[in-house]
Amino acid sequence: MDIAFALYPGMTALDLVGPYDVLANQPEVTAHFVAASPDPVRCDAGLVLVPTATFDELTTADVLVVPGSGRWAEALEDGAVTAWLRRAHPTATWTTSVCTGSTLLARAGILTGRPATTHWAVRDELAALGALVRTDRVVVDGSVITAAGVSAGIDMALTLVGLVWGDRRAEFTQLVLEYDPRPPYRAGSPETAPAEVVAFARDVLRPR
């Protein structure tokens, strides 16, 4: 099974690395890092990833994984990822996104009229792009799976493992990763975080 992980400047590393650690360790999987050019790609916090293929070289894969970014609007304007999605999605078995990566799926026409989730701060923008926005952590709609913000990419990938290889494989993978989150604060969503923290976060995350 070929899984293509899309890379683009300013993407959020955990959006990709979380699903990668879940999926790339499955014995049937060959992982590919795909970008507009073969040049290294710098993530938003400075991590550098090296593509293994370009969008022109790899136009088909069984699974597509599109990470998000705080600079998602720049990725929309650039258009390289969305152009690749328009070519690769029709023949993919599964198309997935993490966080604001859903805006790239939407711009490519994949989420029009479909339920999808994204980072809580970008729900209105995703709706404006034609998706039926849900607040769930993971949304499965046919062959398309979207995940909410950043860490939800691990949940998305475990969901995909269960759909492809069954619940026992997904449970085994979760156990090996020791994915048993118990965060020290109840501040992981706008519904549970203190109001002043939510207000500050909205201001920080607002597109400039």
mmCIF file of N, CA and C in Angstrom, residues 68-124:
data_model
loop_
_atom_site.group_PDB
_atom_site.id
_atom_site.type_symbol
_atom_site.label_atom_id
_atom_site.label_comp_id
_atom_site.label_asym_id
_atom_site.label_seq_id
_atom_site.Cartn_x
_atom_site.Cartn_y
_atom_site.Cartn_z
ATOM 1 N N GLY A 68 -1.906 20.062 8.020
ATOM 2 C CA GLY A 68 -2.325 21.452 8.069
ATOM 3 C C GLY A 68 -1.174 22.380 8.383
ATOM 4 N N SER A 69 -1.517 23.648 8.610
ATOM 5 C CA SER A 69 -0.517 24.670 8.864
ATOM 6 C C SER A 69 -1.205 25.908 9.415
ATOM 7 N N GLY A 70 -0.487 26.641 10.250
ATOM 8 C CA GLY A 70 -0.991 27.944 10.648
ATOM 9 C C GLY A 70 -0.990 28.913 9.473
ATOM 10 N N ARG A 71 -0.233 28.557 8.429
ATOM 11 C CA ARG A 71 -0.155 29.384 7.222
ATOM 12 C C ARG A 71 -0.941 28.729 6.085
ATOM 13 N N TRP A 72 -2.072 28.138 6.424
ATOM 14 C CA TRP A 72 -2.864 27.407 5.438
ATOM 15 C C TRP A 72 -3.322 28.296 4.288
ATOM 16 N N ALA A 73 -3.566 29.580 4.578
ATOM 17 C CA ALA A 73 -4.022 30.489 3.521
ATOM 18 C C ALA A 73 -2.947 30.657 2.452
ATOM 19 N N GLU A 74 -1.679 30.639 2.865
ATOM 20 C CA GLU A 74 -0.590 30.735 1.894
ATOM 21 C C GLU A 74 -0.548 29.491 1.014
ATOM 22 N N ALA A 75 -0.796 28.340 1.612
ATOM 23 C CA ALA A 75 -0.806 27.098 0.833
ATOM 24 C C ALA A 75 -1.967 27.090 -0.161
ATOM 25 N N LEU A 76 -3.107 27.659 0.251
ATOM 26 C CA LEU A 76 -4.232 27.777 -0.679
ATOM 27 C C LEU A 76 -3.871 28.666 -1.856
ATOM 28 N N GLU A 77 -3.214 29.789 -1.555
ATOM 29 C CA GLU A 77 -2.855 30.734 -2.605
ATOM 30 C C GLU A 77 -1.811 30.139 -3.546
ATOM 31 N N ASP A 78 -0.873 29.385 -2.989
ATOM 32 C CA ASP A 78 0.174 28.772 -3.804
ATOM 33 C C ASP A 78 -0.421 27.784 -4.811
ATOM 34 N N GLY A 79 -1.344 26.949 -4.343
ATOM 35 C CA GLY A 79 -2.084 26.065 -5.238
ATOM 36 C C GLY A 79 -1.415 24.762 -5.613
ATOM 37 N N ALA A 80 -0.159 24.539 -5.213
ATOM 38 C CA ALA A 80 0.546 23.322 -5.632
ATOM 39 C C ALA A 80 -0.092 22.066 -5.045
ATOM 40 N N VAL A 81 -0.431 22.112 -3.764
ATOM 41 C CA VAL A 81 -1.014 20.931 -3.126
ATOM 42 C C VAL A 81 -2.411 20.651 -3.687
ATOM 43 N N THR A 82 -3.209 21.691 -3.855
ATOM 44 C CA THR A 82 -4.570 21.472 -4.353
ATOM 45 C C THR A 82 -4.564 20.952 -5.789
ATOM 46 N N ALA A 83 -3.628 21.421 -6.602
ATOM 47 C CA ALA A 83 -3.528 20.909 -7.976
ATOM 48 C C ALA A 83 -3.183 19.422 -7.964
ATOM 49 N N TRP A 84 -2.273 19.032 -7.073
ATOM 50 C CA TRP A 84 -1.907 17.614 -6.941
ATOM 51 C C TRP A 84 -3.096 16.788 -6.453
ATOM 52 N N LEU A 85 -3.848 17.323 -5.506
ATOM 53 C CA LEU A 85 -5.014 16.612 -4.987
ATOM 54 C C LEU A 85 -6.057 16.366 -6.074
ATOM 55 N N ARG A 86 -6.249 17.336 -6.934
ATOM 56 C CA ARG A 86 -7.227 17.161 -8.020
ATOM 57 C C ARG A 86 -6.837 16.003 -8.935
ATOM 58 N N ARG A 87 -5.530 15.768 -9.069
ATOM 59 C CA ARG A 87 -5.074 14.657 -9.904
ATOM 60 C C ARG A 87 -5.085 13.333 -9.139
ATOM 61 N N ALA A 88 -4.653 13.365 -7.883
ATOM 62 C CA ALA A 88 -4.432 12.122 -7.136
ATOM 63 C C ALA A 88 -5.688 11.580 -6.458
ATOM 64 N N HIS A 89 -6.576 12.461 -6.031
ATOM 65 C CA HIS A 89 -7.753 12.004 -5.283
ATOM 66 C C HIS A 89 -8.657 11.036 -6.047
ATOM 67 N N PRO A 90 -8.951 11.269 -7.314
ATOM 68 C CA PRO A 90 -9.911 10.389 -7.993
ATOM 69 C C PRO A 90 -9.521 8.918 -8.009
ATOM 70 N N THR A 91 -8.231 8.604 -7.947
ATOM 71 C CA THR A 91 -7.805 7.202 -7.988
ATOM 72 C C THR A 91 -7.350 6.681 -6.625
ATOM 73 N N ALA A 92 -7.360 7.534 -5.603
ATOM 74 C CA ALA A 92 -6.950 7.101 -4.265
ATOM 75 C C ALA A 92 -8.067 6.303 -3.595
ATOM 76 N N THR A 93 -7.678 5.351 -2.778
ATOM 77 C CA THR A 93 -8.658 4.603 -1.992
ATOM 78 C C THR A 93 -9.140 5.435 -0.807
ATOM 79 N N TRP A 94 -8.207 6.164 -0.202
ATOM 80 C CA TRP A 94 -8.525 7.034 0.928
ATOM 81 C C TRP A 94 -7.828 8.375 0.743
ATOM 82 N N THR A 95 -8.539 9.447 1.034
ATOM 83 C CA THR A 95 -7.961 10.791 1.059
ATOM 84 C C THR A 95 -8.197 11.363 2.447
ATOM 85 N N THR A 96 -7.125 11.819 3.099
ATOM 86 C CA THR A 96 -7.236 12.242 4.495
ATOM 87 C C THR A 96 -6.571 13.599 4.706
ATOM 88 N N SER A 97 -6.993 14.261 5.769
ATOM 89 C CA SER A 97 -6.362 15.526 6.152
ATOM 90 C C SER A 97 -6.297 15.624 7.656
ATOM 91 N N VAL A 98 -5.401 16.478 8.113
ATOM 92 C CA VAL A 98 -5.254 16.771 9.537
ATOM 93 C C VAL A 98 -5.312 18.282 9.710
ATOM 94 N N CYS A 99 -6.070 18.723 10.703
ATOM 95 C CA CYS A 99 -6.112 20.143 11.059
ATOM 96 C C CYS A 99 -6.565 20.976 9.851
ATOM 97 N N THR A 100 -5.873 22.054 9.554
ATOM 98 C CA THR A 100 -6.274 22.927 8.453
ATOM 99 C C THR A 100 -5.959 22.345 7.083
ATOM 100 N N GLY A 101 -5.384 21.151 7.042
ATOM 101 C CA GLY A 101 -5.217 20.461 5.764
ATOM 102 C C GLY A 101 -6.550 20.259 5.065
ATOM 103 N N SER A 102 -7.630 20.272 5.835
ATOM 104 C CA SER A 102 -8.964 20.128 5.240
ATOM 105 C C SER A 102 -9.294 21.291 4.315
ATOM 106 N N THR A 103 -8.719 22.466 4.564
ATOM 107 C CA THR A 103 -8.990 23.589 3.661
ATOM 108 C C THR A 103 -8.403 23.326 2.271
ATOM 109 N N LEU A 104 -7.302 22.598 2.220
ATOM 110 C CA LEU A 104 -6.702 22.244 0.935
ATOM 111 C C LEU A 104 -7.565 21.222 0.206
ATOM 112 N N LEU A 105 -8.121 20.259 0.959
ATOM 113 C CA LEU A 105 -9.057 19.314 0.344
ATOM 114 C C LEU A 105 -10.273 20.060 -0.195
ATOM 115 N N ALA A 106 -10.756 21.007 0.597
ATOM 116 C CA ALA A 106 -11.946 21.750 0.182
ATOM 117 C C ALA A 106 -11.679 22.581 -1.067
ATOM 118 N N ARG A 107 -10.540 23.263 -1.116
ATOM 119 C CA ARG A 107 -10.209 24.076 -2.282
ATOM 120 C C ARG A 107 -10.072 23.190 -3.524
ATOM 121 N N ALA A 108 -9.661 21.941 -3.333
ATOM 122 C CA ALA A 108 -9.539 21.006 -4.457
ATOM 123 C C ALA A 108 -10.889 20.442 -4.885
ATOM 124 N N GLY A 109 -11.965 20.821 -4.170
ATOM 125 C CA GLY A 109 -13.301 20.361 -4.526
ATOM 126 C C GLY A 109 -13.698 19.046 -3.918
ATOM 127 N N ILE A 110 -12.869 18.518 -3.023
ATOM 128 C CA ILE A 110 -13.112 17.182 -2.458
ATOM 129 C C ILE A 110 -14.168 17.204 -1.363
ATOM 130 N N LEU A 111 -14.326 18.336 -0.672
ATOM 131 C CA LEU A 111 -15.237 18.396 0.475
ATOM 132 C C LEU A 111 -16.541 19.128 0.184
ATOM 133 N N THR A 112 -16.789 19.482 -1.036
ATOM 134 C CA THR A 112 -18.006 20.217 -1.355
ATOM 135 C C THR A 112 -19.249 19.405 -0.986
ATOM 136 N N GLY A 113 -20.044 19.951 -0.065
ATOM 137 C CA GLY A 113 -21.254 19.275 0.362
ATOM 138 C C GLY A 113 -21.038 18.059 1.231
ATOM 139 N N ARG A 114 -19.797 17.880 1.729
ATOM 140 C CA ARG A 114 -19.492 16.700 2.539
ATOM 141 C C ARG A 114 -19.200 17.113 3.974
ATOM 142 N N PRO A 115 -19.547 16.267 4.960
ATOM 143 C CA PRO A 115 -19.179 16.559 6.342
ATOM 144 C C PRO A 115 -17.671 16.440 6.527
ATOM 145 N N ALA A 116 -17.102 17.355 7.294
ATOM 146 C CA ALA A 116 -15.655 17.360 7.530
ATOM 147 C C ALA A 116 -15.365 18.147 8.792
ATOM 148 N N THR A 117 -14.196 17.895 9.350
ATOM 149 C CA THR A 117 -13.768 18.635 10.530
ATOM 150 C C THR A 117 -12.426 19.285 10.257
ATOM 151 N N THR A 118 -12.014 20.155 11.176
ATOM 152 C CA THR A 118 -10.765 20.902 11.018
ATOM 153 C C THR A 118 -10.388 21.484 12.373
ATOM 154 N N HIS A 119 -9.336 22.271 12.410
ATOM 155 C CA HIS A 119 -8.982 22.990 13.638
ATOM 156 C C HIS A 119 -10.135 23.914 14.018
ATOM 157 N N TRP A 120 -10.425 24.010 15.302
ATOM 158 C CA TRP A 120 -11.594 24.785 15.760
ATOM 159 C C TRP A 120 -11.550 26.241 15.307
ATOM 160 N N ALA A 121 -10.351 26.800 15.128
ATOM 161 C CA ALA A 121 -10.258 28.216 14.765
ATOM 162 C C ALA A 121 -10.536 28.470 13.290
ATOM 163 N N VAL A 122 -10.699 27.402 12.499
ATOM 164 C CA VAL A 122 -10.846 27.563 11.050
ATOM 165 C C VAL A 122 -12.177 26.987 10.556
ATOM 166 N N ARG A 123 -13.093 26.711 11.472
ATOM 167 C CA ARG A 123 -14.366 26.106 11.063
ATOM 168 C C ARG A 123 -15.145 27.001 10.095
ATOM 169 N N ASP A 124 -15.196 28.290 10.367
ATOM 170 C CA ASP A 124 -15.946 29.190 9.483
ATOM 171 C C ASP A 124 -15.327 29.240 8.091
#
